[in-house]
Tab-separated table of N, CA and C in Angstrom:
chain	number	residue	atom	x	y	z
A	14	GLY	N	0.701	-1.173	-0.288
A	14	GLY	CA	-0.450	-0.253	0.141
A	14	GLY	C	0.952	0.750	-0.047
A	15	GLN	N	0.090	2.829	-0.306
A	15	GLN	CA	0.821	3.839	-0.759
A	15	GLN	C	0.860	4.347	0.842
A	16	VAL	N	2.133	5.025	1.253
A	16	VAL	CA	2.444	5.464	2.676
A	16	VAL	C	2.192	7.303	2.223
A	17	PHE	N	1.176	7.080	3.285
A	17	PHE	CA	1.034	8.531	3.171
A	17	PHE	C	1.868	9.575	4.015
A	18	GLU	N	2.375	10.294	4.367
A	18	GLU	CA	3.229	11.161	5.473
A	18	GLU	C	3.464	12.722	5.153
A	19	ALA	N	3.145	13.659	6.033
A	19	ALA	CA	3.727	14.957	5.488
A	19	ALA	C	4.282	15.402	6.970
A	20	THR	N	4.571	17.215	6.879
A	20	THR	CA	5.190	17.334	7.819
A	20	THR	C	4.345	19.258	7.269
A	21	LEU	N	3.817	19.415	8.846
A	21	LEU	CA	3.190	20.725	8.770
A	21	LEU	C	4.208	21.457	10.010
A	22	TYR	N	4.004	23.080	9.167
A	22	TYR	CA	5.403	23.919	9.196
A	22	TYR	C	4.067	24.984	9.918
A	23	ALA	N	4.794	25.562	11.109
A	23	ALA	CA	4.534	26.708	11.616
A	23	ALA	C	5.836	27.824	11.177
A	24	VAL	N	5.258	28.834	10.930
A	24	VAL	CA	6.280	29.756	10.213
A	24	VAL	C	5.818	30.837	10.838
A	25	SER	N	7.228	32.237	10.887
A	25	SER	CA	6.552	33.061	11.855
A	25	SER	C	6.196	33.834	10.280
A	26	PRO	N	5.777	35.383	9.921
A	26	PRO	CA	5.758	36.031	9.906
A	26	PRO	C	7.382	36.764	8.412
A	27	ARG	N	8.349	36.573	9.675
A	27	ARG	CA	9.604	36.586	9.222
A	27	ARG	C	10.184	35.048	8.540
A	28	GLY	N	9.778	33.867	8.458
A	28	GLY	CA	10.055	32.915	7.949
A	28	GLY	C	11.332	32.675	8.556
A	29	THR	N	11.109	32.181	9.837
A	29	THR	CA	11.405	31.193	10.749
A	29	THR	C	10.492	30.624	11.295
A	30	VAL	N	11.259	28.967	11.153
A	30	VAL	CA	10.133	27.677	11.590
A	30	VAL	C	10.074	27.838	13.144
A	31	ARG	N	8.907	27.692	13.371
A	31	ARG	CA	8.301	27.769	14.924
A	31	ARG	C	8.220	26.180	15.153
A	32	TRP	N	7.952	25.689	14.671
A	32	TRP	CA	8.092	24.098	14.909
A	32	TRP	C	7.184	23.433	14.104
A	33	THR	N	7.129	21.937	14.566
A	33	THR	CA	6.734	21.360	12.930
A	33	THR	C	6.400	20.614	13.666
A	34	ARG	N	5.411	19.612	12.911
A	34	ARG	CA	4.945	18.079	13.242
A	34	ARG	C	4.756	17.306	11.993
A	35	HIS	N	5.287	16.221	12.216
A	35	HIS	CA	5.135	14.950	11.330
A	35	HIS	C	3.860	13.845	10.999
A	36	LEU	N	2.875	14.246	10.448
A	36	LEU	CA	1.833	13.904	10.410
A	36	LEU	C	1.617	12.224	9.466
A	37	ASP	N	1.025	11.485	9.694
A	37	ASP	CA	0.807	10.472	8.631
A	37	ASP	C	-0.722	9.879	8.146
A	38	GLN	N	-0.670	9.041	7.140
A	38	GLN	CA	-2.044	9.215	6.849
A	38	GLN	C	-2.697	10.515	6.127
A	39	VAL	N	-1.761	11.578	5.703
A	39	VAL	CA	-1.603	13.247	5.093
A	39	VAL	C	-0.991	12.759	4.104
A	40	SER	N	-2.050	13.796	2.806
A	40	SER	CA	-1.008	14.034	1.758
A	40	SER	C	-0.561	15.465	1.666
A	41	LYS	N	0.147	15.771	0.032
A	41	LYS	CA	0.402	17.376	0.074
A	41	LYS	C	-1.154	17.914	-0.207
A	42	TRP	N	-2.322	17.540	-0.169
A	42	TRP	CA	-3.372	17.799	-0.889
A	42	TRP	C	-4.609	18.543	0.665
A	43	ASN	N	-3.840	17.313	1.638
A	43	ASN	CA	-4.916	17.946	2.892
A	43	ASN	C	-3.981	19.254	3.195
A	44	TYR	N	-4.891	20.395	3.618
A	44	TYR	CA	-4.409	21.266	3.925
A	44	TYR	C	-4.591	21.580	5.063
A	45	PRO	N	-3.969	22.662	6.140
A	45	PRO	CA	-4.596	23.204	7.130
A	45	PRO	C	-5.687	23.966	7.107
A	46	ILE	N	-6.353	24.032	8.248
A	46	ILE	CA	-7.636	24.726	8.764
A	46	ILE	C	-7.313	25.789	10.070
A	47	VAL	N	-6.602	26.897	10.182
A	47	VAL	CA	-6.620	27.786	11.328
A	47	VAL	C	-7.910	28.421	11.843
A	48	GLY	N	-7.900	28.066	13.054
A	48	GLY	CA	-9.173	28.995	13.637
A	48	GLY	C	-8.882	30.223	14.172
A	49	SER	N	-9.913	30.793	14.467
A	49	SER	CA	-10.198	31.827	14.960
A	49	SER	C	-9.569	32.187	16.427
A	50	ASP	N	-9.121	31.142	17.080
A	50	ASP	CA	-8.217	31.257	18.629
A	50	ASP	C	-6.802	30.961	17.850
A	51	GLY	N	-6.346	30.781	16.360
A	51	GLY	CA	-4.780	30.260	16.510
A	51	GLY	C	-4.796	28.281	16.326
A	52	SER	N	-5.903	28.338	16.511
A	52	SER	CA	-5.411	26.256	16.591
A	52	SER	C	-5.595	25.785	15.357
A	53	ILE	N	-4.878	24.776	14.736
A	53	ILE	CA	-4.621	24.352	13.879
A	53	ILE	C	-5.827	22.482	13.669
A	54	TYR	N	-6.084	22.575	11.994
A	54	TYR	CA	-6.728	21.410	12.097
A	54	TYR	C	-6.018	20.758	10.870
A	55	VAL	N	-6.146	19.441	10.352
A	55	VAL	CA	-5.806	19.474	8.821
A	55	VAL	C	-6.510	17.723	8.951
A	56	VAL	N	-7.650	17.509	8.096
A	56	VAL	CA	-8.402	16.562	7.903
A	56	VAL	C	-7.492	15.596	6.469
A	57	GLY	N	-7.101	13.942	6.807
A	57	GLY	CA	-6.513	13.154	5.897
A	57	GLY	C	-6.871	11.765	5.978
A	58	GLN	N	-6.572	11.277	6.248
A	58	GLN	CA	-7.430	9.969	5.949
A	58	GLN	C	-7.844	10.069	7.942
A	59	TYR	N	-6.991	10.059	8.429
A	59	TYR	CA	-7.086	10.589	10.250
A	59	TYR	C	-7.159	12.710	10.631
A	60	VAL	N	-7.898	12.600	10.837
A	60	VAL	CA	-7.946	14.294	11.838
A	60	VAL	C	-6.735	14.518	12.878
A	61	TRP	N	-6.256	15.800	12.889
A	61	TRP	CA	-5.473	16.383	13.815
A	61	TRP	C	-5.624	17.710	14.110
A	62	ALA	N	-5.499	18.057	15.394
A	62	ALA	CA	-5.860	19.502	15.696
A	62	ALA	C	-4.949	19.699	16.909
A	63	PHE	N	-4.368	21.542	16.453
A	63	PHE	CA	-2.818	21.345	17.166
A	63	PHE	C	-3.557	22.887	17.804
A	64	ASP	N	-2.984	22.996	19.069
A	64	ASP	CA	-2.621	24.543	19.435
A	64	ASP	C	-1.748	25.310	19.017
A	65	SER	N	-1.967	26.661	18.752
A	65	SER	CA	-1.046	27.693	17.970
A	65	SER	C	0.729	27.369	18.301
A	66	ASP	N	1.137	26.839	19.450
A	66	ASP	CA	2.164	26.585	19.437
A	66	ASP	C	2.768	25.378	19.652
A	67	GLY	N	1.437	24.188	18.750
A	67	GLY	CA	1.939	23.413	18.011
A	67	GLY	C	1.719	21.574	18.742
A	68	THR	N	0.713	22.054	20.486
A	68	THR	CA	0.606	21.118	21.530
A	68	THR	C	-0.140	20.323	20.429
A	69	LEU	N	-0.197	18.891	20.813
A	69	LEU	CA	-1.461	18.199	20.007
A	69	LEU	C	-2.447	18.396	20.942
A	70	ARG	N	-3.942	18.558	19.751
A	70	ARG	CA	-4.666	18.996	21.115
A	70	ARG	C	-5.631	17.949	21.328
A	71	TRP	N	-5.318	17.511	20.150
A	71	TRP	CA	-6.141	15.978	20.272
A	71	TRP	C	-6.388	15.485	18.628
A	72	SER	N	-5.881	13.698	18.299
A	72	SER	CA	-6.096	13.785	17.237
A	72	SER	C	-7.435	12.499	16.839
A	73	MET	N	-7.968	11.820	15.582
A	73	MET	CA	-8.209	11.001	15.566
A	73	MET	C	-7.928	10.261	14.833
A	74	ARG	N	-7.787	8.690	15.010
A	74	ARG	CA	-6.814	8.045	14.757
A	74	ARG	C	-7.105	6.348	14.376
A	75	THR	N	-8.428	6.680	14.850
A	75	THR	CA	-8.989	4.964	14.120
A	75	THR	C	-9.765	5.655	13.342
A	76	ARG	N	-10.262	4.730	11.788
A	76	ARG	CA	-11.494	4.643	11.445
A	76	ARG	C	-10.974	3.162	11.117
A	77	PRO	N	-12.822	3.231	10.882
A	77	PRO	CA	-13.370	1.431	10.431
A	77	PRO	C	-12.631	1.647	9.292
A	78	ALA	N	-12.140	-0.178	8.694
A	78	ALA	CA	-11.910	-0.610	8.001
A	78	ALA	C	-12.357	-0.247	6.423
A	79	GLU	N	-11.924	0.214	5.235
A	79	GLU	CA	-12.468	0.084	4.173
A	79	GLU	C	-12.023	-0.297	2.986
A	80	PHE	N	-13.149	-0.927	2.477
A	80	PHE	CA	-12.695	-1.388	1.086
A	80	PHE	C	-13.420	-1.295	-0.325
A	81	PRO	N	-13.023	-0.588	-1.436
A	81	PRO	CA	-11.368	-0.168	-1.194
A	81	PRO	C	-11.076	1.040	-0.886
A	82	ARG	N	-10.099	1.061	-0.109
A	82	ARG	CA	-9.641	1.782	0.446
A	82	ARG	C	-9.362	3.055	0.111
A	83	ASN	N	-10.039	3.987	0.517
A	83	ASN	CA	-9.955	6.099	0.103
A	83	ASN	C	-8.854	6.574	0.569
A	84	LEU	N	-8.583	7.384	-0.049
A	84	LEU	CA	-6.929	8.416	0.224
A	84	LEU	C	-7.454	9.181	0.642
A	85	PRO	N	-6.764	9.992	1.379
A	85	PRO	CA	-6.418	10.838	2.065
A	85	PRO	C	-6.576	11.918	1.128
A	86	GLU	N	-6.078	12.456	0.106
A	86	GLU	CA	-6.786	13.507	-0.690
A	86	GLU	C	-7.689	13.870	-1.013
A	87	ASN	N	-8.549	12.738	-0.656
A	87	ASN	CA	-9.695	13.472	-0.980
A	87	ASN	C	-10.845	13.878	0.151
A	88	HIS	N	-9.913	13.385	1.029
A	88	HIS	CA	-10.358	14.205	2.511
A	88	HIS	C	-9.946	15.698	2.652
A	89	ALA	N	-10.955	15.994	3.397
A	89	ALA	CA	-11.078	17.834	3.461
A	89	ALA	C	-11.765	18.165	4.858
A	90	GLY	N	-11.975	19.396	5.160
A	90	GLY	CA	-12.438	19.802	6.394
A	90	GLY	C	-13.454	21.427	6.184
A	91	ALA	N	-13.884	21.655	6.831
A	91	ALA	CA	-14.585	23.548	7.119
A	91	ALA	C	-14.724	23.704	8.291
A	92	LEU	N	-14.228	24.831	9.220
A	92	LEU	CA	-14.349	25.285	10.339
A	92	LEU	C	-16.034	25.864	10.454
A	93	GLY	N	-16.620	25.964	11.044
A	93	GLY	CA	-17.578	26.569	11.282
A	93	GLY	C	-17.519	27.721	12.289
A	94	ALA	N	-18.315	28.885	12.210
A	94	ALA	CA	-17.963	30.353	13.362
A	94	ALA	C	-17.869	29.620	15.137
A	95	ASP	N	-19.000	28.537	15.037
A	95	ASP	CA	-19.395	27.700	16.142
A	95	ASP	C	-18.501	27.263	16.694
A	96	GLY	N	-17.298	26.563	16.198
A	96	GLY	CA	-15.993	25.878	16.923
A	96	GLY	C	-16.531	24.415	16.339
A	97	THR	N	-17.145	24.157	15.076
A	97	THR	CA	-17.682	22.813	14.622
A	97	THR	C	-16.710	22.475	13.554
A	98	LEU	N	-15.755	21.632	13.782
A	98	LEU	CA	-14.622	21.252	12.259
A	98	LEU	C	-15.920	20.404	11.577
A	99	TYR	N	-16.363	20.533	10.487
A	99	TYR	CA	-16.727	19.663	9.630
A	99	TYR	C	-15.483	18.436	8.757
A	100	ALA	N	-16.219	17.391	8.738
A	100	ALA	CA	-14.852	16.679	7.776
A	100	ALA	C	-15.824	15.593	6.756
A	101	ALA	N	-15.329	15.933	5.796
A	101	ALA	CA	-15.306	15.052	4.586
A	101	ALA	C	-14.729	13.860	4.183
A	102	MET	N	-14.866	12.920	4.446
A	102	MET	CA	-13.731	11.659	4.875
A	102	MET	C	-13.608	10.844	3.734
A	103	GLY	N	-14.065	10.690	2.273
A	103	GLY	CA	-14.043	9.564	1.963
A	103	GLY	C	-15.652	8.888	1.932
A	104	TYR	N	-16.122	8.232	2.197
A	104	TYR	CA	-17.041	7.454	3.010
A	104	TYR	C	-18.193	8.755	3.959
A	105	ASP	N	-17.467	8.870	4.698
A	105	ASP	CA	-17.933	9.151	6.106
A	105	ASP	C	-18.089	10.701	6.078
A	106	LEU	N	-18.442	11.356	6.811
A	106	LEU	CA	-19.328	12.566	6.603
A	106	LEU	C	-19.745	13.214	8.560
A	107	PHE	N	-18.176	13.990	8.883
A	107	PHE	CA	-18.721	13.855	10.496
A	107	PHE	C	-18.909	15.546	10.989
A	108	ALA	N	-19.380	15.769	11.970
A	108	ALA	CA	-19.448	16.972	12.821
A	108	ALA	C	-18.541	16.644	14.115
A	109	LEU	N	-17.547	17.567	14.137
A	109	LEU	CA	-16.564	17.177	15.524
A	109	LEU	C	-16.504	18.551	16.257
A	110	ARG	N	-16.549	18.608	17.612
A	110	ARG	CA	-16.541	19.650	18.161
A	110	ARG	C	-15.272	20.081	18.634
A	111	ALA	N	-14.467	21.152	17.492
A	111	ALA	CA	-13.033	21.157	17.641
A	111	ALA	C	-12.134	21.524	18.286
A	112	SER	N	-12.619	21.735	19.612
A	112	SER	CA	-11.927	21.712	20.704
A	112	SER	C	-11.497	20.800	21.290
A	113	ASP	N	-12.353	19.556	21.337
A	113	ASP	CA	-11.693	18.604	21.975
A	113	ASP	C	-11.927	17.175	20.878
A	114	GLY	N	-12.603	17.394	19.867
A	114	GLY	CA	-12.512	15.873	18.698
A	114	GLY	C	-14.082	15.555	19.489
A	115	ASP	N	-14.756	15.215	19.992
A	115	ASP	CA	-16.313	14.855	20.527
A	115	ASP	C	-16.888	14.894	18.984
A	116	THR	N	-17.694	13.960	18.857
A	116	THR	CA	-18.446	13.195	17.413
A	116	THR	C	-19.598	13.941	18.317
A	117	LEU	N	-20.096	15.418	17.018
A	117	LEU	CA	-21.130	15.567	17.728
A	117	LEU	C	-22.778	14.788	16.440
A	118	TRP	N	-22.222	14.548	14.948
A	118	TRP	CA	-23.513	13.670	14.668
A	118	TRP	C	-22.466	13.280	13.525
A	119	VAL	N	-23.069	12.037	12.774
A	119	VAL	CA	-22.370	11.280	11.556
A	119	VAL	C	-23.609	11.495	10.649
A	120	GLY	N	-22.803	11.989	9.856
A	120	GLY	CA	-23.877	12.258	8.554
A	120	GLY	C	-23.979	11.019	7.575
A	121	PRO	N	-24.625	10.770	6.757
A	121	PRO	CA	-24.952	9.210	5.877
A	121	PRO	C	-23.951	9.002	5.056
A	122	ARG	N	-23.705	7.334	5.332
A	122	ARG	CA	-22.143	6.726	4.420
A	122	ARG	C	-22.112	6.761	3.262
A	123	ALA	N	-21.015	7.445	2.603
A	123	ALA	CA	-21.101	8.146	1.106
A	123	ALA	C	-21.081	6.279	0.384
A	124	PRO	N	-21.580	5.891	-0.152
A	124	PRO	CA	-22.078	4.701	-0.770
A	124	PRO	C	-20.762	4.162	-1.877
A	125	ASP	N	-20.272	5.383	-2.395
A	125	ASP	CA	-18.610	5.395	-3.677
A	125	ASP	C	-17.892	6.018	-2.757
A	126	ALA	N	-16.991	6.518	-1.260
A	126	ALA	CA	-16.710	7.572	-0.771
A	126	ALA	C	-16.604	8.258	-1.731
A	127	GLY	N	-17.650	9.056	-2.142
A	127	GLY	CA	-17.708	10.214	-2.649
A	127	GLY	C	-17.814	11.404	-1.963
A	128	TRP	N	-17.675	11.497	-0.918
A	128	TRP	CA	-17.819	12.877	-0.099
A	128	TRP	C	-17.237	14.430	-1.205
A	129	LEU	N	-17.281	15.037	-1.728
A	129	LEU	CA	-16.581	16.187	-2.564
A	129	LEU	C	-16.254	16.925	-1.449
A	130	VAL	N	-14.759	17.508	-1.787
A	130	VAL	CA	-14.086	18.514	-0.524
A	130	VAL	C	-13.586	19.845	-1.012
A	131	PRO	N	-14.419	20.510	0.113
A	131	PRO	CA	-14.081	20.618	1.227
A	131	PRO	C	-15.695	20.512	1.173
A	132	PRO	N	-16.246	20.367	2.858
A	132	PRO	CA	-17.669	20.517	2.819
A	132	PRO	C	-17.652	22.273	2.841
A	133	THR	N	-18.801	22.786	2.421
A	133	THR	CA	-18.874	24.180	2.944
A	133	THR	C	-20.233	24.964	4.056
A	134	VAL	N	-19.788	25.538	4.750
A	134	VAL	CA	-20.647	26.299	5.974
A	134	VAL	C	-21.372	27.367	5.448
A	135	SER	N	-22.288	27.277	5.636
A	135	SER	CA	-23.245	28.774	5.398
A	135	SER	C	-22.970	29.767	6.010
A	136	VAL	N	-22.867	31.099	5.844
A	136	VAL	CA	-22.959	32.532	6.917
A	136	VAL	C	-23.360	32.873	7.710
A	137	ASP	N	-24.755	32.249	7.952
A	137	ASP	CA	-25.319	32.155	9.213
A	137	ASP	C	-24.956	31.062	9.885
A	138	GLY	N	-23.933	30.159	9.936
A	138	GLY	CA	-23.342	28.880	10.551
A	138	GLY	C	-25.114	27.947	10.591
A	139	ARG	N	-26.258	27.855	10.015
A	139	ARG	CA	-26.940	26.771	10.213
A	139	ARG	C	-26.961	25.976	9.186
A	140	THR	N	-25.960	25.610	8.228
A	140	THR	CA	-25.981	24.646	7.354
A	140	THR	C	-24.605	24.622	6.880
A	141	VAL	N	-24.994	23.117	7.067
A	141	VAL	CA	-23.010	22.764	5.678
A	141	VAL	C	-23.487	22.214	4.891
A	142	TYR	N	-23.148	22.423	3.577
A	142	TYR	CA	-23.534	21.621	2.267
A	142	TYR	C	-22.109	21.264	1.977
A	143	VAL	N	-22.220	19.838	0.994
A	143	VAL	CA	-21.296	18.847	0.542
A	143	VAL	C	-22.372	18.091	-0.320
A	144	LYS	N	-21.151	17.479	-1.551
A	144	LYS	CA	-21.468	17.301	-2.813
A	144	LYS	C	-21.439	15.062	-2.962
A	145	ASN	N	-21.790	15.099	-2.990
A	145	ASN	CA	-21.702	13.367	-3.068
A	145	ASN	C	-21.612	12.881	-4.759
A	146	THR	N	-20.611	11.888	-4.843
A	146	THR	CA	-20.327	11.990	-6.276
A	146	THR	C	-21.974	11.305	-6.994
A	147	GLY	N	-22.172	11.834	-8.027
A	147	GLY	CA	-23.540	11.015	-8.783
A	147	GLY	C	-24.407	10.860	-7.857
A	148	THR	N	-24.717	11.521	-6.548
A	148	THR	CA	-26.029	11.516	-6.154
A	148	THR	C	-26.524	12.752	-6.131
A	149	ALA	N	-25.984	13.284	-5.317
A	149	ALA	CA	-26.596	14.958	-4.771
A	149	ALA	C	-25.902	15.649	-4.250
A	150	THR	N	-26.632	17.345	-4.403
A	150	THR	CA	-25.604	17.888	-3.412
A	150	THR	C	-26.836	17.939	-2.407
A	151	PHE	N	-25.643	17.872	-0.768
A	151	PHE	CA	-26.947	18.214	0.519
A	151	PHE	C	-26.956	19.483	1.258
A	152	ALA	N	-27.601	19.627	1.651
A	152	ALA	CA	-27.687	20.645	2.998
A	152	ALA	C	-28.006	19.687	4.147
A	153	PHE	N	-27.777	19.965	4.964
A	153	PHE	CA	-27.375	19.924	6.330
A	153	PHE	C	-27.183	20.643	7.455
A	154	ASP	N	-28.557	20.602	8.666
A	154	ASP	CA	-28.602	20.991	9.538
A	154	ASP	C	-27.161	21.300	10.364
A	155	THR	N	-26.492	22.307	10.717
A	155	THR	CA	-25.671	22.393	11.874
A	155	THR	C	-25.217	21.777	13.319
A	156	ARG	N	-26.762	21.791	13.675
A	156	ARG	CA	-26.913	21.150	15.260
A	156	ARG	C	-26.864	20.066	15.370
A	157	ALA	N	-27.955	19.364	14.482
A	157	ALA	CA	-28.356	17.560	14.598
A	157	ALA	C	-28.009	16.997	13.215
A	158	GLY	N	-27.453	17.845	12.462
A	158	GLY	CA	-26.927	17.020	11.309
A	158	GLY	C	-28.177	16.643	10.675
A	159	VAL	N	-29.540	16.866	10.429
A	159	VAL	CA	-30.433	16.312	9.702
A	159	VAL	C	-30.322	17.634	8.675
A	160	GLN	N	-31.117	15.978	7.827
A	160	GLN	CA	-31.026	16.613	6.009
A	160	GLN	C	-31.905	18.111	5.709
A	161	ARG	N	-31.744	18.735	5.260
A	161	ARG	CA	-32.523	19.565	4.912
A	161	ARG	C	-33.260	19.800	3.483
A	162	TRP	N	-32.063	19.253	2.668
A	162	TRP	CA	-32.925	19.538	1.674
A	162	TRP	C	-31.457	18.552	0.858
A	163	ALA	N	-31.806	17.673	-0.448
A	163	ALA	CA	-31.099	17.138	-1.570
A	163	ALA	C	-31.698	17.803	-2.430
A	164	LEU	N	-30.044	18.153	-3.518
A	164	LEU	CA	-30.594	18.968	-4.856
A	164	LEU	C	-29.835	17.609	-5.512
A	165	ALA	N	-30.664	16.572	-6.717
A	165	ALA	CA	-30.342	15.220	-7.530
A	165	ALA	C	-29.720	15.814	-8.068
A	166	ASP	N	-27.872	14.553	-8.277
A	166	ASP	CA	-27.320	15.290	-9.789
A	166	ASP	C	-27.977	15.566	-11.374
A	167	PRO	N	-28.052	16.177	-11.959
A	167	PRO	CA	-28.330	15.857	-12.973
A	167	PRO	C	-27.620	14.966	-14.086
A	168	PHE	N	-26.956	14.343	-13.694
A	168	PHE	CA	-26.306	13.324	-14.242
A	168	PHE	C	-25.595	12.245	-13.189
A	169	PRO	N	-26.546	11.499	-12.882
A	169	PRO	CA	-26.103	10.524	-11.662
A	169	PRO	C	-25.627	8.726	-12.652
A	170	ASN	N	-25.560	8.380	-13.656
A	170	ASN	CA	-25.034	7.559	-13.885
A	170	ASN	C	-23.480	8.162	-14.443
A	171	PHE	N	-23.167	9.263	-14.504
A	171	PHE	CA	-22.001	9.554	-14.538
A	171	PHE	C	-20.908	10.375	-14.039
A	172	PRO	N	-21.071	9.982	-12.724
A	172	PRO	CA	-19.951	10.456	-11.690
A	172	PRO	C	-18.939	11.066	-12.033
A	173	VAL	N	-18.985	12.159	-11.626
A	173	VAL	CA	-17.729	13.350	-11.744
A	173	VAL	C	-17.009	13.454	-10.378
A	174	PHE	N	-15.349	13.390	-9.648
A	174	PHE	CA	-14.979	13.387	-8.886
A	174	PHE	C	-15.065	15.169	-8.976
A	175	GLY	N	-14.267	16.259	-8.484
A	175	GLY	CA	-14.010	17.130	-8.197
A	175	GLY	C	-13.803	17.863	-7.003
A	176	VAL	N	-14.321	19.064	-6.948
A	176	VAL	CA	-14.685	19.536	-5.658
A	176	VAL	C	-16.102	19.429	-5.230
A	177	GLY	N	-16.210	20.093	-3.964
A	177	GLY	CA	-17.981	20.492	-3.310
A	177	GLY	C	-17.899	21.370	-3.832
A	178	PRO	N	-19.501	22.115	-3.305
A	178	PRO	CA	-19.618	23.504	-3.528
A	178	PRO	C	-19.162	24.581	-2.995
A	179	THR	N	-19.718	25.258	-2.986
A	179	THR	CA	-18.893	27.102	-2.154
A	179	THR	C	-19.996	27.930	-2.008
A	180	LEU	N	-19.804	29.082	-1.927
A	180	LEU	CA	-20.779	30.005	-1.411
A	180	LEU	C	-19.883	31.302	-2.071
A	181	PHE	N	-21.267	32.012	-3.225
A	181	PHE	CA	-20.446	33.356	-3.510
A	181	PHE	C	-21.903	33.495	-3.153
A	182	GLY	N	-21.657	34.924	-2.319
A	182	GLY	CA	-22.836	35.815	-1.109
A	182	GLY	C	-23.614	34.539	-1.120
A	183	SER	N	-25.069	35.138	-1.516
A	183	SER	CA	-25.863	33.659	-0.947
A	183	SER	C	-26.333	33.061	-1.683
A	184	ARG	N	-25.328	32.546	-2.955
A	184	ARG	CA	-25.850	31.547	-4.173
A	184	ARG	C	-24.745	30.431	-3.496
A	185	LEU	N	-25.136	29.265	-3.685
A	185	LEU	CA	-24.917	27.829	-3.615
A	185	LEU	C	-24.101	27.711	-4.823
A	186	LEU	N	-23.139	27.442	-5.344
A	186	LEU	CA	-21.996	27.243	-6.752
A	186	LEU	C	-21.732	25.843	-6.832
């Protein structure tokens, strides 16, 4: 199997490396997400959360076995203003409390490891949008994970991998 390893660097505005952290099951496509308090999150095959000084806050390093195994580069997250980290991870969609990693809710399992990334949180923080390859774009209530609506894919027999939805003003693209 392929080994995925990466190094997270915290660099000062003057270019000095403040700290580094080795991450496994992360690829070059898994980007860091920085919270308003300076905490850093990385969603790969696992989820990593660090304080701004590089101290590991928490991690999620146990996941159900998958066949076929999906790849970390197909995983990403979005951080809500309320401190919830939404992690689209192939087959799985999680809402995690960013402060401690507790699972708030779990979305439906994608039949084809097809949650497209990243998920997008509405401006008012009440809805998270995520696209599933070949089925639909979904809107979930951020508090309970209840599906608000789904917009069927116009080409369900032709699944296309790509990126998830994004907001442009009040429009979902």
